[in-house]
Each structure stands twice: as C-alpha cells, then as structure tokens.
Short mmCIF file of C-alpha atoms in Angstrom, two decimals:
data_model
loop_
_atom_site.label_atom_id
_atom_site.label_comp_id
_atom_site.label_asym_id
_atom_site.label_seq_id
_atom_site.Cartn_x
_atom_site.Cartn_y
_atom_site.Cartn_z
CA LYS A 87 44.88 -1.92 45.71
CA ALA A 88 44.90 1.73 44.86
CA GLY A 89 41.95 2.85 42.75
CA VAL A 90 42.01 5.13 39.83
CA THR A 91 43.31 8.60 40.78
CA GLN A 92 42.38 11.77 39.08
CA THR A 93 43.53 15.41 39.82
CA PRO A 94 42.87 17.78 40.25
CA ARG A 95 39.42 17.37 41.85
CA TYR A 96 38.11 20.86 41.35
CA LEU A 97 39.36 23.51 39.00
CA ILE A 98 37.92 26.88 37.86
CA LYS A 99 39.18 28.35 34.46
CA THR A 100 37.88 31.03 32.45
CA ARG A 101 36.48 31.25 28.85
CA GLY A 102 39.56 31.06 26.07
CA GLN A 103 41.97 29.22 28.62
CA GLN A 104 42.95 25.72 28.74
CA VAL A 105 43.24 22.89 31.06
CA THR A 106 45.09 19.75 31.56
CA LEU A 107 43.49 16.68 33.54
CA SER A 108 45.31 13.79 34.95
CA CYS A 109 44.48 10.38 35.35
CA SER A 110 46.33 7.13 37.25
CA PRO A 111 44.74 4.05 36.12
CA ILE A 112 45.07 0.98 38.42
CA SER A 113 48.26 -0.77 38.45
CA GLY A 114 48.24 -3.07 35.42
CA HIS A 115 45.42 -1.67 33.49
CA ARG A 116 46.51 -0.73 30.26
CA SER A 117 43.38 0.99 28.71
CA VAL A 118 42.14 4.42 29.73
CA SER A 119 38.70 5.80 28.85
CA TRP A 120 37.79 9.37 29.24
CA TYR A 121 34.08 10.72 29.49
CA GLN A 122 32.29 14.09 30.17
CA GLN A 123 29.52 13.88 32.38
CA THR A 124 26.91 17.16 32.17
CA PRO A 125 23.50 16.82 33.91
CA GLY A 126 21.94 17.19 30.55
CA GLN A 127 23.87 15.04 28.45
CA GLY A 128 24.79 12.28 30.96
CA LEU A 129 27.94 10.29 30.33
CA GLN A 130 29.74 11.00 27.16
CA PHE A 131 32.44 9.10 25.81
CA LEU A 132 35.81 11.13 24.88
CA PHE A 133 38.45 8.85 23.99
CA GLU A 134 40.08 5.77 24.61
CA TYR A 135 44.02 4.73 24.70
CA PHE A 136 45.76 1.47 24.99
CA SER A 137 49.35 1.06 25.24
CA GLU A 138 49.84 5.05 24.27
CA THR A 139 47.66 4.69 21.15
CA GLN A 140 44.18 6.14 20.93
CA ARG A 141 41.88 3.52 19.86
CA ASN A 142 38.63 5.47 19.68
CA LYS A 143 37.39 8.58 19.93
CA GLY A 144 33.87 10.32 20.80
CA ASN A 145 31.84 12.73 18.91
CA PHE A 146 33.95 16.05 20.39
CA PRO A 147 35.64 18.95 18.43
CA GLY A 148 39.48 18.94 18.36
CA ARG A 149 39.64 21.28 21.28
CA PHE A 150 39.78 18.05 23.16
CA SER A 151 42.89 15.97 22.81
CA GLY A 152 44.48 13.16 25.10
CA ARG A 153 47.55 11.12 25.72
CA GLN A 154 48.66 8.47 27.30
CA PHE A 155 52.19 7.86 29.04
CA SER A 156 54.44 4.42 28.80
CA ASN A 157 53.38 3.83 32.41
CA SER A 158 49.60 3.95 31.43
CA ARG A 159 48.74 7.25 33.09
CA SER A 160 46.86 9.83 30.86
CA GLU A 161 46.29 13.23 30.68
CA MET A 162 43.66 15.04 28.67
CA ASN A 163 43.65 18.62 27.62
CA VAL A 164 40.87 20.86 26.54
CA SER A 165 42.03 24.24 24.77
CA THR A 166 40.07 27.64 24.25
CA LEU A 167 37.71 26.57 26.77
CA GLU A 168 33.90 27.20 26.42
CA LEU A 169 31.25 27.83 29.45
CA GLY A 170 29.64 24.56 27.87
CA ASP A 171 32.74 22.71 28.86
CA SER A 172 31.86 22.75 32.49
CA ALA A 173 31.41 19.22 33.43
CA LEU A 174 32.45 16.51 35.43
CA TYR A 175 35.36 14.73 33.64
CA LEU A 176 35.69 11.14 34.46
CA CYS A 177 38.84 8.87 33.57
CA ALA A 178 38.07 4.92 33.93
CA SER A 179 40.68 2.13 33.57
CA SER A 180 40.17 -1.36 32.63
CA LEU A 181 42.59 -4.23 31.69
CA THR A 182 42.52 -4.31 28.08
CA GLY A 183 39.63 -1.99 27.06
CA PRO A 184 35.63 -1.85 27.58
CA GLY A 185 33.44 -4.35 26.70
CA ALA A 186 34.01 -7.74 28.61
CA ASN A 187 36.17 -5.63 30.78
CA VAL A 188 34.70 -3.62 33.66
CA LEU A 189 35.38 -0.26 33.76
CA THR A 190 36.72 1.34 37.20
CA PHE A 191 36.08 4.94 37.66
CA GLY A 192 37.66 7.89 39.63
CA ALA A 193 36.30 10.39 41.23
CA GLY A 194 36.62 12.71 38.53
CA SER A 195 37.78 16.21 38.19
CA ARG A 196 34.92 19.31 38.37
CA LEU A 197 35.61 21.76 35.73
CA THR A 198 33.69 25.07 35.92
CA VAL A 199 34.35 27.56 33.33
CA LEU A 200 33.43 31.21 33.85
CA SER B 136 23.74 4.92 15.69
CA GLN B 137 23.16 2.91 18.73
CA LYS B 138 21.09 4.55 21.33
CA ILE B 139 20.19 3.79 25.04
CA GLU B 140 17.48 4.90 26.90
CA GLN B 141 16.49 4.25 30.61
CA ASN B 142 12.87 5.23 30.41
CA SER B 143 12.46 6.55 34.18
CA GLU B 144 14.57 9.76 35.00
CA ALA B 145 13.66 9.14 38.74
CA LEU B 146 12.02 6.30 40.75
CA ASN B 147 10.91 6.68 44.04
CA ILE B 148 9.90 3.41 45.93
CA GLN B 149 9.28 2.47 49.58
CA GLU B 150 11.94 0.57 51.93
CA GLY B 151 11.63 -3.19 51.63
CA LYS B 152 9.93 -3.36 47.92
CA THR B 153 11.65 -4.30 44.88
CA ALA B 154 13.08 -1.50 42.84
CA THR B 155 13.08 -2.43 38.57
CA LEU B 156 14.86 -0.09 36.32
CA THR B 157 14.72 -0.49 32.61
CA CYS B 158 17.16 0.03 30.06
CA ASN B 159 16.18 -0.24 26.35
CA TYR B 160 18.63 -0.05 23.01
CA THR B 161 18.26 0.39 19.36
CA ASN B 162 19.85 -1.17 16.39
CA TYR B 163 22.08 -3.81 16.90
CA SER B 164 22.49 -6.19 20.13
CA PRO B 165 25.49 -5.45 22.36
CA ALA B 166 27.74 -8.40 23.25
CA TYR B 167 27.75 -7.25 27.07
CA LEU B 168 25.54 -4.90 28.72
CA GLN B 169 26.90 -3.45 32.13
CA TRP B 170 25.13 -1.70 35.25
CA TYR B 171 26.62 0.68 37.22
CA ARG B 172 25.55 2.68 40.52
CA GLN B 173 26.79 6.46 40.85
CA ASP B 174 26.74 8.58 44.14
CA PRO B 175 26.48 12.29 44.00
CA GLY B 176 29.98 13.88 43.29
CA ARG B 177 31.27 10.17 42.46
CA GLY B 178 32.19 8.34 39.82
CA PRO B 179 30.09 5.24 38.84
CA VAL B 180 30.91 1.85 40.17
CA PHE B 181 30.30 -1.50 38.63
CA LEU B 182 27.52 -3.96 39.64
CA LEU B 183 27.02 -6.56 37.02
CA LEU B 184 28.02 -7.56 33.69
CA ILE B 185 25.36 -9.77 31.46
CA ARG B 186 26.42 -11.18 28.45
CA GLU B 187 24.13 -11.62 25.11
CA ASN B 188 23.59 -15.40 25.78
CA GLU B 189 22.92 -14.83 29.26
CA LYS B 190 19.00 -14.40 30.22
CA GLU B 191 19.71 -13.57 33.73
CA LYS B 192 22.47 -12.78 36.42
CA ARG B 193 22.42 -12.16 39.87
CA LYS B 194 24.71 -10.91 42.73
CA GLU B 195 23.22 -10.59 46.46
CA ARG B 196 20.03 -8.40 46.27
CA LEU B 197 20.69 -7.58 42.47
CA LYS B 198 19.28 -9.19 39.59
CA VAL B 199 19.71 -8.23 35.77
CA THR B 200 17.61 -9.79 33.03
CA PHE B 201 18.84 -9.24 29.29
CA ASP B 202 16.17 -9.86 26.31
CA THR B 203 17.80 -9.41 22.99
CA THR B 204 14.29 -9.90 21.37
CA LEU B 205 12.95 -6.71 23.08
CA LYS B 206 16.32 -5.08 23.23
CA GLN B 207 16.16 -4.30 27.09
CA SER B 208 17.66 -5.09 30.04
CA LEU B 209 15.65 -4.88 33.67
CA PHE B 210 17.84 -4.27 36.57
CA HIS B 211 16.05 -5.05 40.04
CA ILE B 212 16.96 -4.42 43.73
CA THR B 213 14.90 -6.55 45.78
CA ALA B 214 14.60 -5.84 49.59
CA SER B 215 15.36 -2.42 48.86
CA GLN B 216 16.90 -0.06 51.40
CA PRO B 217 17.49 3.80 51.97
CA ALA B 218 21.25 3.00 51.13
CA ASP B 219 20.25 1.96 47.57
CA SER B 220 19.33 5.32 46.66
CA ALA B 221 21.74 6.46 43.84
CA THR B 222 21.86 6.84 40.05
CA TYR B 223 21.80 3.57 38.14
CA LEU B 224 23.38 3.77 34.82
CA CYS B 225 23.19 0.89 31.97
CA ALA B 226 26.09 0.63 29.61
CA LEU B 227 26.80 -1.48 26.70
CA ASP B 228 29.69 -1.95 24.28
CA MET B 229 29.97 -0.21 21.14
CA TRP B 230 32.25 -2.17 18.57
CA ASP B 231 33.70 -0.59 15.47
CA TYR B 232 33.27 -2.94 12.33
CA GLY B 233 36.43 -1.98 11.11
CA GLY B 234 37.68 -4.34 13.85
CA SER B 235 39.05 -2.12 16.67
CA GLN B 236 38.54 -2.53 20.29
CA GLY B 237 34.92 -1.00 20.90
CA ASN B 238 34.01 1.58 23.72
CA LEU B 239 31.26 1.79 26.37
CA ILE B 240 28.27 3.98 25.84
CA PHE B 241 25.94 4.91 29.06
CA GLY B 242 22.29 5.84 29.14
CA LYS B 243 21.67 8.95 31.00
CA GLY B 244 20.40 7.10 34.15
CA THR B 245 17.58 6.73 36.29
CA LYS B 246 17.80 8.32 39.91
CA LEU B 247 16.56 5.65 42.61
CA SER B 248 15.37 7.31 45.76
CA VAL B 249 14.55 4.47 48.59
CA LYS B 250 12.09 5.99 51.27
CA PRO B 251 12.12 4.52 54.86
#
C-alpha cells in the first residue's frame, strides 16, 4: 500500500513569507502527527490531528498551525517565516494515534529560509 | 516534564560486533517505548515496540530491553553490518493526564557507524 506522502519535498523561502506543507497519510490511518527536525534539537513534536480535530500541540509559537481534512489529509502552515524555521518537517500517520500505534513517517519536507 | 536521553551521539563499531544503544528517561515510565531507524534525508522507520510489562523484545538481529526501575531501554544489534549504519531514535508515549491521547516524544538519536 502507498506510504505517507509529503509535498513539496524541498522548498526555499525568505524571511517573512509563509509556507504550507501537505501530508497524505496511509489509507485508513486517521491520526496525523507533525514534527520539526533540526540538527540541534532533534525531532520536536508540533501537533497531532485525529478526525479533523487537533488533539495535542507541542511547544511552538502560534505561527505554526495545521489542519486535517475529512479524508485525513493534513496541512501545516508556518507564517512570518524566521531563519530558525529552517528544518526538515516530518509528517507521520497512525491508525488511532501514537502510543501503542507505531508511526509511519513520510520522507519529509526540507524547508530553507533565507 | 518528561525527558529522553540517548547517551551517545555517535557510536563506531566493527562489523560483526554487537552494537548497544542506550535510552534513558526521567519522570514517569511510559506505557510503551519504541525504537526507530533514520537514514540521512529520510523519515524515521519503526523497528520495535516494547510495553512496560515486557522485559525484552526480539526481531531478527535486534533486541530491545526495558527496565522501568532503571528508567532505561537498551537496543542491541547483533552481528552488525555496514548496512546497519544509521541514526537510531528511541521514542516514548507522553500521556496527558487530563485524558486526551498521548503524543510520541523522541530522543535526539545515536548515529551508529559500522566499519567493515
């Protein structure tokens, strides 16, 4: 079956712009989690959606937002980009949520902010 | 707040030896602990999950132990091969005591290099 698909794979933005990243989960998976990965901080949890509702949110500013659609596809948005937002953004899906369910990750979206 | 520490940022071993990676956590014990492998430029890939009431779990050349007294998990790769070179991440569930579903928090990973 198809894996988790993230688009775009690479993008370059300038400070102050905004960006939208997309994630298509594995068919049948209703939970989508987003993570930011940087060399210094590792994988940091952004938020998790289940059935179009945000169930959990990590410690990120309000510039980071997301949503989930009825088909479980998810998007995340970062507004007013800062240099420090340069990172690999990973989306992961699971059947009902993390914990006992394992996460299946996409290949990520590499964001560079200039 | 819950913290995860993977003691070694990097581990270099010779092919054929056993690699042992360590994951320590603070505060409460998670119900589940997971290990993932990540190759450069790729997303992490799930390897093993161990429950708090399980002492050990095996899958082919991989073995995970879980000691809730020491608040530690060990990840072993026996008969290591150069193809095992990657970053290995441990992750544990973090439950909201208010009753909502948990999320998974990750350690920073250990980069394993297996030399021929």
